[in-house]
CSV table of C-alpha atoms in Angstrom, one decimal:
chain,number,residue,atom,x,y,z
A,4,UNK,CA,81.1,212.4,118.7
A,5,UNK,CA,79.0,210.3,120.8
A,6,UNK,CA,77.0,209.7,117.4
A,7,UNK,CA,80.4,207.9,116.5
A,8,UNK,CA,81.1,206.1,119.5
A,9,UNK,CA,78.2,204.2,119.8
A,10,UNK,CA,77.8,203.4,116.3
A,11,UNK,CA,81.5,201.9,116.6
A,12,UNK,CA,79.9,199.5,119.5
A,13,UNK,CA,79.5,201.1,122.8
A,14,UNK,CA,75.5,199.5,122.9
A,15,UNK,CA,75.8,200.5,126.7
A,16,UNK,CA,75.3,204.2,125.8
A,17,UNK,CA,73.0,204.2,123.1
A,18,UNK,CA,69.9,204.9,125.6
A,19,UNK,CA,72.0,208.4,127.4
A,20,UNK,CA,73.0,209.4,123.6
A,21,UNK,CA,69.4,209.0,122.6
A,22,UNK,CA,68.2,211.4,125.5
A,23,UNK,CA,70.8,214.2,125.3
A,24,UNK,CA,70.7,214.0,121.4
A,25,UNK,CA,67.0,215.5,121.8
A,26,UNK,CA,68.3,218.3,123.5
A,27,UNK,CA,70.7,218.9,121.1
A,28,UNK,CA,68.8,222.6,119.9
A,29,UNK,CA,68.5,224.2,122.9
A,30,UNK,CA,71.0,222.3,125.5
A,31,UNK,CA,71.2,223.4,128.8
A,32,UNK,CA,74.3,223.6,131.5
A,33,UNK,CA,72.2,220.3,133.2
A,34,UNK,CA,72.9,218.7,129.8
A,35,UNK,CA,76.1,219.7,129.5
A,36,UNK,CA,76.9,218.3,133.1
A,37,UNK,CA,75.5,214.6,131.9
A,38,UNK,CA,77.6,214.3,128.6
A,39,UNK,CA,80.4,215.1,130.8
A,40,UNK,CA,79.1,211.9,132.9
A,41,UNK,CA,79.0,210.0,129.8
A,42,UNK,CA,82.5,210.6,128.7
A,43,UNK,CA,83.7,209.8,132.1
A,44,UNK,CA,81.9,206.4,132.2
A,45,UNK,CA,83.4,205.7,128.7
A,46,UNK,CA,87.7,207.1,129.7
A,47,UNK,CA,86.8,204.5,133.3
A,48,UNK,CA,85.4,201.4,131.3
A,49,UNK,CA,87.3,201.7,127.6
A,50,UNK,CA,88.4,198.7,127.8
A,51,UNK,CA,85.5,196.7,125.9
A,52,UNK,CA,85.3,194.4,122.6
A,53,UNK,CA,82.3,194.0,120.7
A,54,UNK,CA,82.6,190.8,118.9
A,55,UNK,CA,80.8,189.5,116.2
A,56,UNK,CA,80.6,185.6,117.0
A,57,UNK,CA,79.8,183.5,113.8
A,58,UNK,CA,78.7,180.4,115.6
A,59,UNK,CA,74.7,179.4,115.8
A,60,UNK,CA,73.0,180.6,118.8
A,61,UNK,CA,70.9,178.6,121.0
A,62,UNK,CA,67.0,178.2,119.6
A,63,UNK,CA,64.5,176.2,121.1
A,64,UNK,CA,61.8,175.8,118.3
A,65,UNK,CA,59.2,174.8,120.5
A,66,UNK,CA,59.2,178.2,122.5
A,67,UNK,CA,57.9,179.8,118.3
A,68,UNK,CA,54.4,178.4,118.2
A,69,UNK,CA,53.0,178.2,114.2
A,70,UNK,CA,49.9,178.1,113.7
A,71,UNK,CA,46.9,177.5,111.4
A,72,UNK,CA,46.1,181.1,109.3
A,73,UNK,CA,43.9,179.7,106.8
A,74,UNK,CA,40.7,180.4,108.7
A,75,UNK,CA,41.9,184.2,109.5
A,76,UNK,CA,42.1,187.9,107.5
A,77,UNK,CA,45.2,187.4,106.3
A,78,UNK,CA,45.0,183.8,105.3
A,79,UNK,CA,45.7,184.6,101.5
A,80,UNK,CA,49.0,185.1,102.4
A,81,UNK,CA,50.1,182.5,104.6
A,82,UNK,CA,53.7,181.6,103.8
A,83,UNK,CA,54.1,183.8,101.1
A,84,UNK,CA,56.8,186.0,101.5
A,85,UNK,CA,57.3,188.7,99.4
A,86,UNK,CA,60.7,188.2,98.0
A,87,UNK,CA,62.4,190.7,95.3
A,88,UNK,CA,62.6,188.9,91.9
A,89,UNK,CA,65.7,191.2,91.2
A,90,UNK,CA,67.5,189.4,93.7
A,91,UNK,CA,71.3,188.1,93.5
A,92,UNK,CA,71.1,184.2,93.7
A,93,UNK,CA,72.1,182.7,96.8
A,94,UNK,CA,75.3,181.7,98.1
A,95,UNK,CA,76.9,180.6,101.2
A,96,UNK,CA,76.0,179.8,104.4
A,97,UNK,CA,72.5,181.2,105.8
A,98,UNK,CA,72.0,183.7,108.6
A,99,UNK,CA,69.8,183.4,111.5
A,100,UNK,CA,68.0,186.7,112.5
A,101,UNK,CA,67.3,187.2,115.8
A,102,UNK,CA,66.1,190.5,117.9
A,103,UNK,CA,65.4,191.6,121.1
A,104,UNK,CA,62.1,194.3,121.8
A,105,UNK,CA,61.3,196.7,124.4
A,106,UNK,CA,59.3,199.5,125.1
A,107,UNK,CA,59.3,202.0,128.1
A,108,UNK,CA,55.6,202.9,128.5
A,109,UNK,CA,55.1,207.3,129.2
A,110,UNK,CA,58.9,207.5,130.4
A,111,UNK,CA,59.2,210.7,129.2
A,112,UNK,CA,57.6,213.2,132.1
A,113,UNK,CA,56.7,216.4,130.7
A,114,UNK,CA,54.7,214.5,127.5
A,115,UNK,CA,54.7,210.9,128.7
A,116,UNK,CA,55.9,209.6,125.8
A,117,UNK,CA,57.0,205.9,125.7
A,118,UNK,CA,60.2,204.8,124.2
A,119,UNK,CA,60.9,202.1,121.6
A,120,UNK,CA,64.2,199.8,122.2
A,121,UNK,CA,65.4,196.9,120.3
A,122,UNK,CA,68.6,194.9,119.2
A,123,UNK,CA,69.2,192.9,116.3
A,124,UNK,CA,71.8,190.1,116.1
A,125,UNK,CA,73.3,188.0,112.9
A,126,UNK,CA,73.9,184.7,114.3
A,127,UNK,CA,75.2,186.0,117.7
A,128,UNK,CA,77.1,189.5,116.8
A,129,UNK,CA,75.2,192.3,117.9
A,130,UNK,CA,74.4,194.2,114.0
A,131,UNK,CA,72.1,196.9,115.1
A,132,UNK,CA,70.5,198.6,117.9
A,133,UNK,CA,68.0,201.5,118.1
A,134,UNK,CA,66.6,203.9,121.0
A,135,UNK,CA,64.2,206.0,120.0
A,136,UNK,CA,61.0,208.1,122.1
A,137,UNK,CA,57.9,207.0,119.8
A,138,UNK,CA,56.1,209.5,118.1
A,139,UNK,CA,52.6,209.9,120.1
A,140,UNK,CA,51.6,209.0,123.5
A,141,UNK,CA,50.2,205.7,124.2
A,142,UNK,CA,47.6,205.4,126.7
A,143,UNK,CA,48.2,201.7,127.6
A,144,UNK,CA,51.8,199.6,127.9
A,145,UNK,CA,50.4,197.7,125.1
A,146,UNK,CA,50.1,200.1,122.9
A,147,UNK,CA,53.6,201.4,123.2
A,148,UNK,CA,55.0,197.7,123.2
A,149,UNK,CA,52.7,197.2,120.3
A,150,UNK,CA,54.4,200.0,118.4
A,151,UNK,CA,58.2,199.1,119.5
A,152,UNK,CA,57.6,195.7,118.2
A,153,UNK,CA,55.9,197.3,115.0
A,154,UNK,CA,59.2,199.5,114.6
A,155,UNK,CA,61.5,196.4,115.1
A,156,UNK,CA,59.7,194.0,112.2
A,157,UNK,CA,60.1,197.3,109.9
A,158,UNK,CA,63.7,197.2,110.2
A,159,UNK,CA,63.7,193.1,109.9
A,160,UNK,CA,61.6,193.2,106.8
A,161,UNK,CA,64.2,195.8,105.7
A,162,UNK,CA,67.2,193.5,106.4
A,163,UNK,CA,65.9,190.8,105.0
A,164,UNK,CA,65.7,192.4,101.6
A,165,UNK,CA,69.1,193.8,102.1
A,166,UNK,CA,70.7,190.4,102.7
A,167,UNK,CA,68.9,189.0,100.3
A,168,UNK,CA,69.9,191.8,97.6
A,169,UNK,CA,73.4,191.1,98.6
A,170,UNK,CA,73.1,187.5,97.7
A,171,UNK,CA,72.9,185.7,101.5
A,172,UNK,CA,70.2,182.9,101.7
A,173,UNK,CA,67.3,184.2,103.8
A,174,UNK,CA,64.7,180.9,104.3
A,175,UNK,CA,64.5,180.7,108.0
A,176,UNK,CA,61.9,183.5,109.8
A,177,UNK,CA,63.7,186.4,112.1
A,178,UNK,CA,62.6,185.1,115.6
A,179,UNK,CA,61.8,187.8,117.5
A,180,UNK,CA,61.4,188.4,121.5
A,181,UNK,CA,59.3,190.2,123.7
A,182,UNK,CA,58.5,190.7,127.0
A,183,UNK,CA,54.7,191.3,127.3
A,184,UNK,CA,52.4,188.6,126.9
A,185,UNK,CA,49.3,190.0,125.4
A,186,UNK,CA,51.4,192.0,122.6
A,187,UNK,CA,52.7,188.3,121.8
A,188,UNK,CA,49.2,186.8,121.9
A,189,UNK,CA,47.5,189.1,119.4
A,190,UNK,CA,50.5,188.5,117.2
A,191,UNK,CA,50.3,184.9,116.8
A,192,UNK,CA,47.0,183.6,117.5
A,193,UNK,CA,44.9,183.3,114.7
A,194,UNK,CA,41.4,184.0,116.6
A,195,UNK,CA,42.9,187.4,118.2
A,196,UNK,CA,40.6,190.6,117.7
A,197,UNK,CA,42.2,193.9,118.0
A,198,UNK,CA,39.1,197.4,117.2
A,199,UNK,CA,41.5,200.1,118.9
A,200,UNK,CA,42.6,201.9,115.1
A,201,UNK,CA,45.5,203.8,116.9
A,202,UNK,CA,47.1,200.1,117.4
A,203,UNK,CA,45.2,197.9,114.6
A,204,UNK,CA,48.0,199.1,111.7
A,205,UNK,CA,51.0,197.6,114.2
A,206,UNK,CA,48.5,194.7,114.7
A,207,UNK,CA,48.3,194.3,111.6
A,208,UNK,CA,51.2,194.7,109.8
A,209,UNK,CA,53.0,192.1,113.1
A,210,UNK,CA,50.6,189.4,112.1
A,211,UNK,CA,50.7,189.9,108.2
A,212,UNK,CA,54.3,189.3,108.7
A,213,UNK,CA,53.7,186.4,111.2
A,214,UNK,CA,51.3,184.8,108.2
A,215,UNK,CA,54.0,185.0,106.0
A,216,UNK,CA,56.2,183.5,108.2
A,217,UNK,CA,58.9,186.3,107.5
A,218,UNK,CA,59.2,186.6,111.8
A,219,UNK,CA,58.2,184.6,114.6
A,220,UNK,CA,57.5,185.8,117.9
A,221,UNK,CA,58.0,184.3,121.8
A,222,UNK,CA,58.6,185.5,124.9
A,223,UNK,CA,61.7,186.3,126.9
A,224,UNK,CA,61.3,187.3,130.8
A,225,UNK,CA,62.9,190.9,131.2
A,226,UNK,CA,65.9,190.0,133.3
A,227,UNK,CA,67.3,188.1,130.3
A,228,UNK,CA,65.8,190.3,127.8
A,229,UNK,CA,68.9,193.3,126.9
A,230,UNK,CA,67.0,195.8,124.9
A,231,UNK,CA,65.9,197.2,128.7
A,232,UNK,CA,69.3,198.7,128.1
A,233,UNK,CA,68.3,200.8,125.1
A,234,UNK,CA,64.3,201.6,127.3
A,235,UNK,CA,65.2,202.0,131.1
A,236,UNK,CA,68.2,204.3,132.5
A,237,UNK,CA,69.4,201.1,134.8
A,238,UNK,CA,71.4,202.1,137.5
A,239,UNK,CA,75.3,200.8,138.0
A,240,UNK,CA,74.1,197.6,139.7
A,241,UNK,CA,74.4,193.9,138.4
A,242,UNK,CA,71.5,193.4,135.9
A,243,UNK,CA,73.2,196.2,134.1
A,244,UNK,CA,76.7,194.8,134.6
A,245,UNK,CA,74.8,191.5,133.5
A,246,UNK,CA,73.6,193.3,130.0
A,247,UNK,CA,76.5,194.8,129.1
A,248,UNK,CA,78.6,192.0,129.7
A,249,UNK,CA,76.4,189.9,127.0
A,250,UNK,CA,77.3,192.5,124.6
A,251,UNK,CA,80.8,193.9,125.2
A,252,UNK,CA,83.4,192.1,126.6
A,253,UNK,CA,85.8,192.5,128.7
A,254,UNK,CA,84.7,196.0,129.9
A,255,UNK,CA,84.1,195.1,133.5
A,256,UNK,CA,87.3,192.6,133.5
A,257,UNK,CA,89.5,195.4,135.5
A,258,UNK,CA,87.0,196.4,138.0
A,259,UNK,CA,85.2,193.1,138.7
């Protein structure tokens, strides 16, 4: 049920449905005793409205450096999206694709496994969001943001071809944002050299993407960045008010 609910919108439970839903084989009475919490946050704020705003959102170009690939390893590729030749033509008015990144770095405290976040917005409606623990454990903050932002340009690749499948025009690149600096310098300066193995395929694959110009990548501080919703158990206070309020409306309009 909570599968349902926050698939229908409620983004501000998607992290505490992510954790319980791992205990779903052998729950315990603890468990139990949060869901119940959950449901009881969701009967005192049901009042919420996830809207899906057609309008352009605000982009500052400058803040999405591009730069010269020629000289660098993937420099065969530069601007040359891969682009199905089975695709419907084009019609209509163009999408921008935006998305938000986080990871949680060893979160978890019996394995310290970090945990991916991200959202992923059509204009500026809210399409998709994702909480998820990563699959090994990262030694380094970088790593684990490395691999959240790796897991985020999957599912933008993926859209892409979907949209573009179904006939939308998909020119512009996804911009993309993220909170840690060196992650976004090693993804978008030509010169960067990354040895480590266990993080050279996300290096790679971000910057093959970046070459061919199918994402760009900048930072946003974390207080303005919301995917620390879908990382970081936030407590009632108002940078989480401030969050949710960006995505759902109305839901604090009763108690403000």
């Amino acid at each position: 049920m909570l599968r349902w609910i926050d698939e229908l919108g409620r983004i501000d439970i998607c992290l505490e449905f992510s954790m319980m839903s791992s205990h779903s084989a052998l729950p315990r009475e603890g468990h139990l005793k949060e869901v119940l919490h959950v449901f009881a946050h969701l009967k005192k704020y049901h009042n919420s409205e996830l809207i899906f705003n057609p309008s352009d959102p605000p982009m500052e170009e400058g803040l999405f450096d591009c730069q010269d690939w020629t000289n660098s390893e993937c420099g065969h590729v530069a601007g040359e999206e891969e682009i199905p030749g089975n695709a419907s033509p084009p019609r209509g008015k163009e999408f921008l694709v935006r998305a938000k990144g986080e990871a949680d770095h060893a979160v978890h405290t019996q394995t310290r496994i970090s945990r991916t976040g991200f959202i992923v917005y059509l204009q500026c409606a809210p399409i998709y969001w994702f909480s998820k623990k990563q699959n090994s454990v990262e030694s380094s903050s970088f790593g684990s943001e490395f691999f959240a932002m790796k897991q985020c340009c999957e599912y933008l690749r993926g859209l892409r071809y979907k949209l573009r499948m179904m006939g939308v025009p998909v020119n512009a690149p996804a911009y993309m944002f993220g909170d840690n600096l060196s992650v976004l310098c090693n993804t978008t300066m030509p010169d960067s050299i990354l040895k480590k193995k266990t993080n050279s395929i996300c290096y790679h694959l971000i910057r093959e993407g970046a070459v061919r110009d199918e994402w760009r990548t900048a930072y946003v501080n974390t207080h303005d960045n919301e995917a620390d919703l879908l990382t970081k158990l936030l407590p009632s206070g108002e940078k989480r008010r401030g969050f949710v309020r960006r995505l759902l409306h109305h839901i604090f309009a009763t108690f403000a």
